[in-house]
Amino acid sequence: MKLSKEEKPVWKIDLIIINSILILSFFSSSLIYSQIPINGFCSFKEFRVNAGQIRFLPVDFNSDGWRDLIIFNGRDRSYSSQLWDKNKFTSPAAKYLSTSVYGFHLVGSNDSRRKRYAFISRKDREAGFLTFNKSGNISIQSRIKFDSYPSSIDAADVKRNGKAEILISGVSFKGLSIISEDKNKLKEIIIDPNNLYSSSLFFDLDYDGYMDIIAIDMLKNSAVLFYNDRAGNFRRARSLSLSSELKEFYVADFTNNGYDDLIFTNETGFEVFQGDSVSSFKKKISLKTPENPDKYVVMDFNGDGFNDVAYINLQSGNLYISFARSVNDFYHPIIYFQRKGIVDISAYVDRSGRKLALLDSNGKIYFVEKVTSAENLAIPLAIKPDVVGSFSDSNTRMKGLFFIDNENFRINFLLSGKNVFDFYFTQQLSKNYSSVVVDEVSKDQRNFYFYSKGDKVIEIIRANFARPQFSRKVLYANGQIYDLKITSDRLKDMQTIYVLSENGGKLFIESFDFRDFRYVNSGYAEIATDVELASLTFGLYKEIFFIKKSGEDFLLKKSIFNRKVQSEEIIVKKSASGKGNVYSDIASFEDGAINENTTAAWFYDKNNTDILFYIKSRPGGITLKDFYPAIGSMKYLDGENENSIFLYDRSKGKLKRIDITNFGRNIVVKDLFESKNINNYIVDRLNSKKEFLIYTDNSDNLLKMKHVK
């Protein structure tokens, strides 16, 4: 917390770490492989606000059931209001106050339509009450001046007479005070003038319906409890020794046992004093986190009846959510996204459901909420998402998604249940990969094969999402990989991995046999020499397509392989224009609709791209003018009446769709989407007959879905 230039820190102390704490780690290996029921809480939205803001308040100031925004910069008396209107916020409206507001607290019940708040001004050394009108204008009803600087505020009806009192303390505030209303005026009642309390909260310690007080004594490094005599008079009762330097303090049912807990943060995570029927707080748990949780909120985000915790590290800008499994038990934390510049966090419920909101000082506000539709959806859940793909899920009509987080070397999975994306899984990878092949072995089991073209490593993850169980293998090809394909015998649980690789200027085909996910044997044979690119598909025998250069020409050739090369033929010859370099790519795809495979190759020369399609031993093709596909961007969608090839020009940001019917005789080219920020993508039918473009966006590091057909 940064002090204003007028105030000075009253005290600085070193805190002591004590032992005998029960450790519940977020990194328990038994939790890493569990499915986490996020229940669709992964929809991301962002909106523009004024830059340089440091605090915000979601408040429904026009009483329509939707939260609006009041945002403060913390440096002067200006603020802005933004109204939620038709699925978006209005532009910021600049407004001014007679005081610089630092903190708020709702007066009354936690009702989003209530518009009366208690406030403090650290800079102006004030506290009081304010209201909002339907336009978001703030009106200060009453205020009181101090001779020191408040930084902690809470409000409650301590006498149960319908009138709210304000609890004031702070790192530069003298003692502990309660502000009460008396005939439209405010008066200060000093509870303890002799100690320094960095923060304080109202809290019903003895569960008698009257609010007591808990305050953090900085000098003695303790939490001091003050009991309410039911007439609004407070007496100091006892104190609790604290174990380490605290940064945030909150009261909530963190452990989901029906009693309020005392929640603190330190450099390693959360320290929680567990509540019980007599508020003894004898049991303590320490919950470790990947990074220091600088700011956090507690709320049941996934709606399963257990409180979860969302927290941010201000330096890294990482947002985590740890979902509760049960009482005293949390799943492995999920990293949702990274935004350097986040300064404030809030959680609330309005007409659209549960929301997690974060303010970015760079001029944005972010929301995470429950997915309501797969159309035009943005999903976080990674720092730098790259390769994306889909796989069938036997337990739901909607396919599952996977995407690799390049920052953390992780593969993340999203599976649907009754709703969209109910479950999240994650697995560690040994490195990042550019390609993933999925083998759908049985009803619940999937094999994922990871590799990168030009590399030798093949990593395999076998996943059973129903149990859940995960197994891992790592193989090494003989040379640099061009292509990888899988054949499976589901009855015998037998898989064979076929790899086209280059070593010493020669193209090889090698195989790895697995049975019950155990390595059995392998094969290895030479195919050709001086190959530029190659792809593999399966017909009656193995068909290997490859591109090689012959003088100034490029040859697309096909080899039939059955234990050895049976035949080789030239499919097409591409003559270079002689002006500039020629670039090319090739890929082969399975076609279930016509029980035949499709091989596509393209050559970029002189600002044009010639595309060849080879279907049922019949070549055909088209030319795309002023279009340069990114190497590796060729994707395929197997349709009932037509099959589609997709190509992406990264420099122009254009994604084209090429629909092929009648075995390549009819070809239609369409512009599908335009963006220069596509990192990786697929086009697939996730449910019924709707087609979605699913891509990772390198401008905001989100996974995005767009309904395209």
XYZ file of C-alpha atoms in Angstrom:
709
model
C 0.000 0.000 0.000
C 1.465 3.384 -1.027
C 1.144 6.219 1.517
C 0.156 9.721 0.479
C 2.906 12.328 0.686
C 1.385 13.897 3.821
C 1.341 10.734 5.941
C 4.212 8.778 7.474
C 4.267 5.159 8.594
C 3.628 5.011 12.320
C 5.440 1.701 12.892
C 7.432 -0.954 11.123
C 7.837 -4.349 12.732
C 9.346 -7.726 12.042
C 6.940 -10.610 12.440
C 7.718 -14.080 13.770
C 7.000 -17.351 12.047
C 5.723 -20.054 14.376
C 5.601 -23.783 13.869
C 2.950 -26.486 14.378
C 0.758 -25.444 11.451
C -1.221 -28.010 9.508
C -0.098 -27.801 5.890
C -2.646 -28.305 3.100
C -0.726 -27.775 -0.126
C -2.339 -26.724 -3.386
C 0.405 -28.757 -5.104
C -0.414 -32.189 -3.729
C 0.341 -34.718 -6.455
C -2.935 -36.472 -5.766
C -4.810 -33.343 -6.794
C -2.964 -32.579 -10.034
C -4.688 -35.371 -11.944
C -8.199 -34.707 -10.646
C -10.927 -33.269 -12.758
C -11.794 -29.822 -11.471
C -15.508 -28.969 -11.688
C -15.298 -25.399 -12.936
C -18.928 -25.762 -14.112
C -18.392 -23.464 -17.067
C -16.821 -20.637 -15.047
C -14.420 -19.709 -17.846
C -16.090 -17.098 -20.048
C -13.919 -14.005 -20.472
C -14.990 -10.474 -21.349
C -13.187 -7.162 -21.250
C -14.247 -3.533 -21.516
C -12.525 -0.167 -21.786
C -12.222 2.196 -18.836
C -10.049 5.240 -18.262
C -6.348 4.465 -17.832
C -4.621 5.115 -14.533
C -7.504 3.940 -12.325
C -6.640 1.977 -9.155
C -9.964 1.115 -7.455
C -13.444 0.235 -8.629
C -16.838 -0.504 -7.170
C -19.463 -2.619 -8.980
C -22.776 -1.075 -7.885
C -26.246 -1.153 -9.433
C -26.911 2.556 -9.241
C -29.906 2.517 -11.647
C -31.647 -0.443 -9.909
C -32.074 -2.631 -13.014
C -30.453 -5.722 -11.457
C -27.154 -5.318 -13.340
C -23.997 -3.995 -11.726
C -22.594 -0.749 -13.094
C -19.099 0.626 -12.420
C -17.719 3.435 -10.285
C -13.958 3.801 -10.807
C -11.398 5.971 -8.973
C -7.833 6.961 -9.777
C -6.869 7.478 -6.109
C -4.800 10.596 -6.824
C -7.456 13.317 -6.926
C -11.157 13.898 -6.394
C -12.236 12.707 -9.851
C -14.023 9.458 -10.611
C -15.919 7.917 -13.526
C -19.160 5.983 -13.842
C -20.096 3.450 -16.519
C -23.612 2.069 -16.940
C -24.268 -1.516 -18.037
C -26.504 -1.199 -21.075
C -27.360 -3.894 -23.621
C -24.455 -6.283 -22.917
C -21.816 -3.585 -22.656
C -20.695 -0.675 -20.513
C -21.207 2.895 -21.621
C -18.193 5.130 -22.147
C -16.605 6.519 -18.971
C -18.310 9.659 -17.715
C -15.888 11.899 -15.779
C -17.231 13.259 -12.495
C -15.838 15.073 -9.455
C -16.222 14.956 -5.668
C -15.321 17.284 -2.847
C -13.141 14.557 -1.327
C -10.755 11.878 -2.603
C -12.400 8.510 -1.915
C -10.106 5.626 -0.964
C -12.368 2.808 0.279
C -16.028 1.756 0.386
C -18.270 -0.543 2.291
C -21.894 -1.337 1.532
C -24.321 -0.206 4.222
C -26.924 -2.865 4.923
C -27.288 -6.318 3.409
C -25.249 -7.473 0.442
C -27.860 -6.363 -2.069
C -26.557 -5.108 -5.396
C -29.472 -2.655 -5.659
C -28.611 -0.825 -2.432
C -26.834 2.446 -3.152
C -25.754 3.743 0.286
C -22.124 3.235 1.205
C -19.714 4.135 3.961
C -16.468 5.654 2.694
C -13.043 6.771 3.837
C -10.651 9.280 2.335
C -7.068 8.591 3.307
C -5.739 11.695 1.603
C -8.350 14.035 3.137
C -8.501 12.133 6.471
C -12.267 11.722 6.330
C -15.013 9.118 6.694
C -18.745 9.264 6.135
C -21.736 8.099 4.126
C -22.542 8.614 0.456
C -25.221 7.610 -2.044
C -25.491 7.136 -5.813
C -28.234 8.423 -8.087
C -29.458 6.688 -11.246
C -26.782 8.390 -13.343
C -23.918 7.247 -11.138
C -23.383 10.616 -9.488
C -22.096 10.443 -5.921
C -23.646 12.559 -3.207
C -21.913 12.770 0.170
C -24.516 12.729 2.940
C -22.239 13.245 5.908
C -18.571 13.211 6.827
C -16.215 13.516 9.759
C -12.601 14.706 9.892
C -9.661 12.974 11.627
C -6.188 14.106 12.627
C -4.632 10.890 11.222
C -4.992 8.837 8.056
C -7.581 5.999 7.851
C -6.986 3.102 5.442
C -9.319 0.341 6.690
C -13.124 0.537 6.693
C -16.038 -1.710 7.592
C -19.695 -1.002 8.336
C -22.455 -2.780 10.261
C -25.488 -2.198 12.463
C -23.814 -3.022 15.787
C -26.831 -2.087 17.980
C -29.423 -3.688 15.675
C -31.403 -0.456 15.627
C -31.401 0.023 11.866
C -28.512 2.497 11.899
C -25.089 1.639 10.526
C -21.784 2.349 12.249
C -18.411 2.688 10.530
C -15.298 0.931 11.843
C -12.080 2.857 11.157
C -8.395 1.906 11.510
C -5.204 2.000 9.446
C -1.423 1.814 9.300
C -1.249 5.574 9.896
C -4.406 5.963 11.991
C -4.393 6.517 15.736
C -6.119 3.641 17.456
C -9.474 2.083 16.617
C -12.670 4.120 16.197
C -16.363 3.682 15.484
C -18.280 6.407 13.651
C -22.006 6.608 14.388
C -24.864 8.810 13.225
C -26.508 11.137 15.709
C -29.214 13.492 14.384
C -27.738 13.612 10.871
C -24.293 14.242 12.295
C -21.380 11.897 12.754
C -19.519 11.345 15.973
C -16.384 9.369 16.745
C -16.218 6.807 19.550
C -12.626 5.735 20.214
C -12.481 2.027 21.102
C -8.726 1.894 21.711
C -6.557 5.024 21.403
C -3.290 3.430 22.493
C -2.533 0.803 19.851
C -2.004 0.713 16.113
C -4.382 -1.457 14.058
C -3.533 -1.940 10.397
C -7.007 -3.302 9.596
C -10.218 -4.211 11.377
C -13.544 -5.887 10.624
C -16.927 -6.369 12.237
C -17.445 -10.027 13.024
C -20.052 -11.936 15.084
C -17.584 -13.846 17.234
C -20.080 -15.444 19.651
C -22.869 -15.871 17.066
C -25.384 -13.928 19.201
C -26.543 -11.763 16.298
C -24.533 -8.713 17.429
C -21.399 -7.686 15.580
C -18.083 -7.839 17.437
C -14.693 -6.588 16.210
C -11.440 -8.200 15.188
C -8.462 -5.869 14.663
C -4.833 -6.486 13.661
C -2.362 -5.036 16.187
C 0.785 -4.216 14.192
C 2.970 -3.642 17.235
C 2.220 -6.942 18.955
C 1.663 -8.906 15.767
C -1.674 -10.208 16.975
C -5.376 -10.273 16.133
C -7.308 -8.576 18.947
C -10.948 -9.522 19.627
C -13.416 -6.969 20.990
C -16.831 -8.174 22.179
C -20.062 -6.204 21.776
C -22.215 -5.945 24.932
C -25.321 -5.694 22.678
C -25.547 -1.975 23.391
C -22.754 -1.018 21.020
C -20.058 -0.901 23.686
C -16.917 -2.909 23.006
C -14.438 -4.431 25.416
C -11.119 -6.035 24.613
C -11.458 -9.773 25.319
C -8.460 -11.697 24.005
C -5.883 -11.831 21.251
C -4.452 -14.367 18.807
C -0.750 -14.570 17.985
C -0.021 -14.349 14.261
C 2.661 -16.323 12.525
C 4.046 -14.234 9.712
C 3.908 -10.884 7.990
C 0.378 -10.244 6.780
C -0.644 -8.467 3.604
C -4.401 -8.985 3.321
C -7.004 -9.787 5.980
C -10.538 -11.069 5.425
C -13.328 -12.911 7.227
C -15.251 -15.633 5.372
C -16.140 -19.311 5.561
C -12.954 -20.264 3.748
C -12.972 -23.901 4.886
C -16.647 -24.446 4.043
C -17.653 -25.785 7.459
C -20.387 -23.274 8.293
C -18.202 -21.085 10.541
C -16.402 -17.874 9.643
C -12.628 -18.135 9.428
C -9.887 -15.528 9.757
C -7.995 -15.386 6.475
C -4.547 -13.850 6.099
C -2.004 -13.841 3.293
C 1.761 -14.098 3.479
C 4.597 -14.690 1.053
C 3.797 -18.381 0.610
C 0.007 -18.304 0.422
C -2.899 -18.243 2.850
C -2.904 -18.715 6.589
C -6.361 -19.495 7.927
C -7.535 -19.565 11.542
C -10.445 -21.961 11.453
C -13.689 -20.836 13.045
C -15.827 -23.066 15.258
C -18.947 -22.731 17.431
C -17.071 -20.723 20.080
C -14.645 -18.873 17.746
C -11.639 -20.422 19.446
C -9.541 -20.334 16.249
C -7.284 -23.023 17.687
C -6.868 -24.879 14.419
C -4.784 -23.258 11.727
C -4.122 -24.316 8.177
C -1.529 -23.002 5.769
C -2.493 -23.136 2.100
C 0.469 -22.733 -0.226
C 0.055 -20.957 -3.548
C 2.259 -20.764 -6.677
C 2.842 -17.043 -6.052
C 2.194 -14.574 -3.276
C -1.541 -13.715 -3.293
C -1.434 -9.912 -3.101
C -5.193 -9.435 -3.494
C -7.959 -12.007 -3.277
C -11.704 -12.595 -3.033
C -13.641 -15.538 -1.619
C -16.805 -16.719 -3.372
C -18.505 -19.864 -4.660
C -17.620 -19.289 -8.311
C -18.661 -22.674 -9.710
C -21.910 -22.874 -7.723
C -21.233 -26.200 -5.990
C -21.938 -24.926 -2.467
C -18.277 -24.502 -1.425
C -16.420 -21.201 -1.262
C -13.536 -20.865 -3.708
C -10.725 -18.304 -3.694
C -9.467 -16.136 -6.580
C -6.185 -14.282 -6.150
C -3.706 -12.213 -8.118
C 0.005 -11.544 -7.863
C 0.520 -7.878 -8.697
C 4.083 -8.274 -9.988
C 3.434 -11.128 -12.427
C -0.186 -10.167 -13.151
C -1.265 -13.801 -12.842
C -4.839 -14.608 -11.834
C -5.453 -17.958 -10.095
C -8.635 -19.625 -8.905
C -8.494 -22.450 -6.387
C -11.781 -24.321 -6.372
C -12.814 -26.051 -3.159
C -13.184 -29.811 -3.289
C -14.816 -30.055 0.135
C -14.213 -28.864 3.699
C -10.477 -28.084 4.158
C -9.636 -29.453 0.712
C -8.860 -27.539 -2.463
C -8.030 -28.596 -5.995
C -4.780 -27.621 -7.661
C -4.991 -23.883 -8.528
C -5.890 -23.006 -12.101
C -4.055 -20.111 -13.693
C -6.640 -18.165 -15.658
C -4.583 -15.471 -17.369
C -1.773 -12.945 -17.044
C -2.310 -9.188 -17.265
C 0.471 -6.984 -15.934
C -1.224 -3.901 -14.555
C -4.043 -5.440 -12.513
C -4.623 -3.313 -9.422
C -7.994 -4.354 -7.963
C -10.270 -7.391 -7.765
C -13.934 -7.893 -6.839
C -16.570 -10.637 -6.928
C -20.346 -10.280 -6.950
C -23.665 -11.682 -8.174
C -26.175 -9.879 -10.369
C -28.918 -10.882 -12.790
C -26.443 -12.668 -15.063
C -24.965 -14.765 -12.242
C -21.609 -14.934 -10.491
C -18.849 -12.658 -11.715
C -15.180 -12.159 -10.981
C -14.041 -8.648 -11.968
C -10.522 -7.202 -12.195
C -9.339 -3.666 -12.892
C -6.269 -2.997 -15.038
C -4.538 0.368 -14.609
C -3.826 0.323 -18.373
C -7.494 1.099 -19.030
C -9.365 -2.206 -19.029
C -11.683 -4.147 -16.779
C -11.895 -7.934 -17.088
C -14.754 -10.261 -16.196
C -14.795 -14.024 -15.727
C -18.234 -15.639 -15.564
C -20.140 -18.794 -16.453
C -20.355 -19.862 -20.091
C -23.880 -19.506 -21.423
C -23.185 -20.335 -25.077
C -20.278 -21.732 -27.100
C -20.859 -19.146 -29.816
C -18.500 -16.157 -29.952
C -16.826 -17.197 -26.711
C -13.454 -16.187 -25.228
C -11.781 -18.527 -22.703
C -8.725 -17.779 -20.513
C -7.138 -20.701 -18.523
C -3.582 -20.206 -19.866
C -0.820 -17.613 -19.941
C 0.230 -18.241 -23.565
C -2.120 -20.676 -25.320
C -0.833 -22.096 -28.588
C -1.808 -25.406 -30.201
C -5.536 -26.118 -29.954
C -7.534 -29.220 -30.866
C -10.679 -31.216 -30.191
C -11.588 -34.805 -29.398
C -14.830 -36.721 -29.050
C -16.273 -37.296 -25.590
C -18.497 -40.326 -25.223
C -20.234 -38.880 -22.157
C -21.638 -35.811 -23.859
C -22.831 -34.662 -27.235
C -20.251 -31.898 -27.243
C -16.624 -32.519 -28.109
C -13.834 -31.783 -25.677
C -11.133 -29.188 -26.281
C -7.424 -29.176 -25.513
C -4.842 -26.408 -25.772
C -1.155 -26.145 -24.878
C 0.063 -23.392 -22.561
C 3.514 -22.533 -23.905
C 4.433 -20.574 -20.788
C 4.038 -23.501 -18.391
C 4.552 -26.515 -20.730
C 1.062 -27.791 -19.921
C -1.775 -29.372 -21.850
C -5.197 -28.208 -20.642
C -8.442 -30.047 -21.328
C -12.044 -28.825 -21.200
C -14.871 -31.358 -21.110
C -18.588 -30.715 -21.060
C -21.226 -32.464 -18.968
C -24.781 -31.271 -18.734
C -23.504 -27.784 -19.544
C -20.691 -26.326 -21.626
C -17.187 -26.966 -20.229
C -18.059 -28.340 -16.803
C -14.670 -29.990 -16.184
C -11.045 -28.898 -16.429
C -7.986 -31.173 -16.525
C -4.322 -30.302 -16.904
C -1.123 -32.294 -17.418
C 2.536 -31.303 -17.449
C 4.512 -31.715 -20.680
C 8.266 -32.083 -20.978
C 8.413 -29.277 -23.582
C 6.273 -27.345 -26.041
C 5.033 -28.936 -29.256
C 3.621 -27.691 -32.549
C 1.453 -30.720 -33.408
C -0.899 -33.061 -31.572
C -2.503 -36.253 -32.902
C -5.441 -37.772 -31.007
C -6.194 -41.497 -31.047
C -9.654 -42.289 -29.665
C -8.894 -45.791 -28.418
C -12.030 -46.705 -26.504
C -15.151 -45.230 -24.948
C -13.411 -43.221 -22.239
C -9.733 -43.487 -23.186
C -7.803 -41.090 -25.406
C -4.171 -41.125 -26.506
C -2.534 -37.768 -27.266
C 0.683 -37.783 -29.324
C 2.786 -34.596 -29.162
C 5.571 -33.737 -31.581
C 7.121 -30.831 -33.482
C 8.187 -30.910 -37.095
C 11.968 -30.789 -37.265
C 12.340 -32.355 -33.807
C 12.854 -35.986 -32.708
C 10.784 -36.131 -29.504
C 7.389 -37.874 -29.352
C 5.523 -37.511 -26.076
C 2.427 -39.606 -25.424
C -0.253 -39.046 -22.795
C -2.942 -41.672 -22.295
C -5.973 -40.126 -20.625
C -9.006 -41.716 -19.055
C -11.100 -38.722 -18.072
C -13.841 -40.786 -16.434
C -11.645 -42.260 -13.659
C -9.447 -40.065 -14.081
C -6.106 -41.679 -14.917
C -3.130 -40.443 -16.933
C -0.025 -42.269 -18.196
C 2.990 -40.934 -20.038
C 5.621 -42.216 -22.486
C 8.419 -40.438 -24.344
C 9.921 -41.792 -27.587
C 12.640 -40.546 -29.915
C 12.457 -40.769 -33.694
C 15.546 -41.649 -35.708
C 15.566 -38.234 -37.361
C 13.708 -34.958 -37.641
C 9.978 -35.587 -37.884
C 7.977 -34.623 -40.973
C 4.700 -36.369 -40.150
C 3.148 -38.739 -37.620
C 0.103 -40.972 -37.994
C -1.541 -43.623 -35.790
C -3.318 -46.918 -36.456
C -5.206 -48.710 -33.680
C -6.712 -52.084 -32.897
C -9.262 -51.174 -30.251
C -10.121 -54.753 -29.341
C -6.507 -55.648 -28.602
C -5.590 -52.169 -27.289
C -2.798 -52.083 -29.876
C -1.431 -48.874 -31.393
C 1.232 -48.367 -34.019
C 2.903 -44.998 -34.425
C 4.186 -44.333 -37.943
C 6.723 -41.534 -38.336
C 8.211 -39.963 -41.432
C 11.600 -38.524 -40.508
C 14.701 -37.153 -42.180
C 18.218 -38.169 -41.268
C 21.362 -37.516 -43.254
C 19.418 -36.224 -46.260
C 17.268 -39.386 -46.422
C 13.544 -39.868 -45.764
C 12.671 -42.821 -43.516
C 9.486 -44.404 -42.293
C 9.683 -45.896 -38.819
C 7.085 -47.490 -36.579
C 6.596 -48.009 -32.841
C 4.206 -50.710 -31.672
C 2.370 -50.468 -28.347
C 0.152 -52.995 -26.635
C -1.607 -52.109 -23.379
C 0.459 -48.923 -23.556
C 3.707 -50.893 -23.389
C 6.390 -50.648 -26.031
C 6.657 -53.838 -28.115
C 8.911 -53.316 -31.136
C 9.706 -50.998 -34.020
C 10.560 -50.938 -37.702
C 12.704 -48.690 -39.889
C 13.037 -48.293 -43.674
C 14.388 -45.791 -46.196
C 11.947 -44.145 -48.641
C 13.773 -41.473 -50.669
C 16.611 -38.938 -50.651
C 16.812 -35.126 -50.751
C 13.230 -34.628 -49.577
C 11.946 -31.161 -48.645
C 8.646 -32.157 -46.953
C 6.602 -35.339 -46.577
C 3.225 -36.617 -45.376
C 1.751 -40.050 -44.731
C -1.662 -41.582 -45.251
C -3.094 -45.076 -45.341
C -4.747 -46.673 -48.349
C -4.496 -50.344 -49.203
C -0.860 -49.815 -48.267
C 0.964 -46.845 -46.800
C 1.058 -43.896 -49.170
C 3.887 -41.419 -48.735
C 3.693 -38.042 -50.442
C 6.805 -35.894 -50.556
C 8.196 -32.786 -52.190
C 11.727 -32.687 -53.553
C 13.627 -30.258 -55.714
C 14.966 -31.242 -59.130
C 17.002 -28.437 -60.649
C 14.683 -25.417 -60.794
C 11.587 -27.615 -60.507
C 9.699 -28.914 -57.509
C 8.293 -32.421 -57.750
C 5.344 -33.753 -55.765
C 5.844 -37.509 -55.653
C 3.963 -40.463 -54.231
C 5.471 -43.715 -52.940
C 3.565 -46.883 -52.083
C 5.148 -48.697 -49.158
C 4.542 -52.251 -47.920
C 7.622 -53.413 -45.994
C 9.559 -51.716 -48.753
C 8.892 -49.167 -51.504
C 6.600 -50.842 -54.038
C 6.293 -47.982 -56.502
C 7.033 -44.277 -56.957
C 5.410 -41.752 -59.273
C 5.457 -38.025 -59.986
C 2.059 -36.459 -59.393
C 2.892 -32.912 -60.432
C 5.886 -30.794 -61.359
C 6.033 -27.159 -60.305
C 8.406 -24.945 -62.277
C 9.774 -21.956 -60.372
C 9.349 -18.504 -61.894
C 12.952 -17.656 -61.109
C 11.960 -14.537 -59.191
C 12.346 -15.013 -55.467
C 12.065 -18.097 -53.304
C 9.454 -20.822 -53.630
C 7.777 -22.000 -50.410
C 5.680 -25.104 -50.001
C 3.799 -27.310 -47.571
C 2.032 -30.666 -47.670
C -0.457 -32.542 -45.485
C -2.584 -35.676 -45.745
C -5.973 -36.167 -44.085
C -8.354 -39.027 -43.440
C -11.736 -38.698 -45.122
C -14.421 -40.765 -43.475
C -17.250 -39.430 -45.615
C -16.052 -41.004 -48.867
C -13.770 -43.618 -47.314
C -10.847 -42.075 -49.098
C -7.966 -39.832 -48.072
C -7.135 -36.313 -49.181
C -3.625 -34.982 -49.692
C -3.105 -31.274 -50.248
C 0.090 -29.454 -51.204
C 0.731 -25.826 -52.001
C 3.535 -23.862 -53.650
C 3.950 -20.136 -53.120
C 5.788 -18.368 -55.930
C 5.668 -14.824 -57.263
C 2.935 -13.701 -54.792
C 0.568 -16.508 -55.839
C -0.184 -19.870 -54.250
C -0.893 -22.957 -56.356
C -2.826 -25.574 -54.345
C -3.019 -29.206 -55.424
C -5.623 -31.668 -54.114
C -5.121 -35.388 -54.577
C -8.311 -37.425 -53.975
C -9.056 -40.944 -55.242
C -5.853 -40.907 -57.320
C -7.160 -37.805 -59.084
C -5.162 -34.542 -58.898
C -6.860 -31.182 -59.082
C -6.170 -27.694 -57.888
C -6.636 -23.938 -57.865
C -4.529 -20.785 -57.669
C -4.933 -18.173 -54.947
C -3.646 -14.794 -56.025
C -1.913 -12.461 -53.565
C -2.087 -15.058 -50.792
C 0.796 -16.582 -48.829
C -0.240 -19.363 -46.422
C 1.686 -19.811 -43.213
C 3.595 -23.104 -43.197
C 1.776 -25.545 -40.937
C -1.507 -23.615 -41.152
C -3.313 -26.124 -43.379
C -6.359 -27.626 -41.580
C -9.082 -30.017 -42.670
C -12.759 -30.624 -41.915
C -14.352 -33.901 -42.967
C -17.939 -33.227 -44.073
C -20.828 -35.364 -45.234
C -21.365 -33.737 -48.629
C -18.243 -31.657 -48.860
C -14.773 -31.544 -47.351
C -12.946 -28.360 -46.531
C -9.336 -27.228 -46.476
C -8.415 -24.104 -44.502
C -5.360 -21.904 -45.037
C -4.171 -18.869 -43.100
C -2.136 -15.946 -44.442
C -0.530 -14.508 -41.320
C 0.857 -11.367 -42.970
C -2.561 -10.295 -44.266
C -4.548 -11.873 -41.450
C -6.847 -13.740 -43.836
C -8.240 -17.212 -43.227
C -9.632 -18.899 -46.335
C -11.994 -21.832 -46.624
C -11.790 -24.142 -49.649
C -14.824 -26.428 -50.018
C -14.267 -29.518 -52.150
C -17.045 -31.700 -53.599
C -17.352 -34.422 -56.242
C -13.868 -35.818 -55.516
C -12.157 -32.516 -56.243
C -14.058 -31.618 -59.404
C -15.882 -28.728 -57.697
C -13.880 -26.259 -55.617
C -15.280 -23.117 -53.938
C -13.055 -20.601 -52.128
C -14.439 -18.300 -49.418
C -12.994 -15.796 -46.974
C -13.807 -17.238 -43.559
C -12.277 -14.850 -41.019
C -9.854 -11.959 -40.801
C -7.360 -11.418 -37.977
C -3.592 -11.033 -37.810
C -3.533 -12.455 -34.295
C -4.323 -16.132 -34.911
C -1.648 -18.260 -33.288
C -3.145 -21.704 -33.933
C -6.616 -22.828 -34.983
C -9.029 -25.577 -35.989
C -12.488 -25.634 -37.538
C -14.760 -28.325 -36.137
C -18.305 -29.289 -35.256
C -18.428 -29.299 -31.487
C -22.089 -30.215 -31.294
C -24.893 -31.058 -33.737
C -24.156 -29.539 -37.141
C -22.741 -26.179 -36.099
C -19.216 -25.424 -37.234
C -16.896 -23.363 -35.051
C -13.621 -21.610 -35.696
C -11.575 -22.270 -32.555
C -8.294 -20.388 -32.289
C -5.712 -19.050 -29.879
C -5.252 -15.284 -30.095
C -1.706 -14.023 -29.569
C -2.849 -10.428 -28.964
C -4.626 -11.189 -25.684
C -3.621 -14.841 -25.077
C -7.178 -16.184 -25.073
C -8.795 -19.235 -26.614
C -11.660 -18.030 -28.805
C -14.629 -19.703 -30.462
C -16.671 -18.273 -33.307
C -19.698 -19.860 -34.962
C -18.938 -19.861 -38.711
C -21.551 -22.191 -40.256
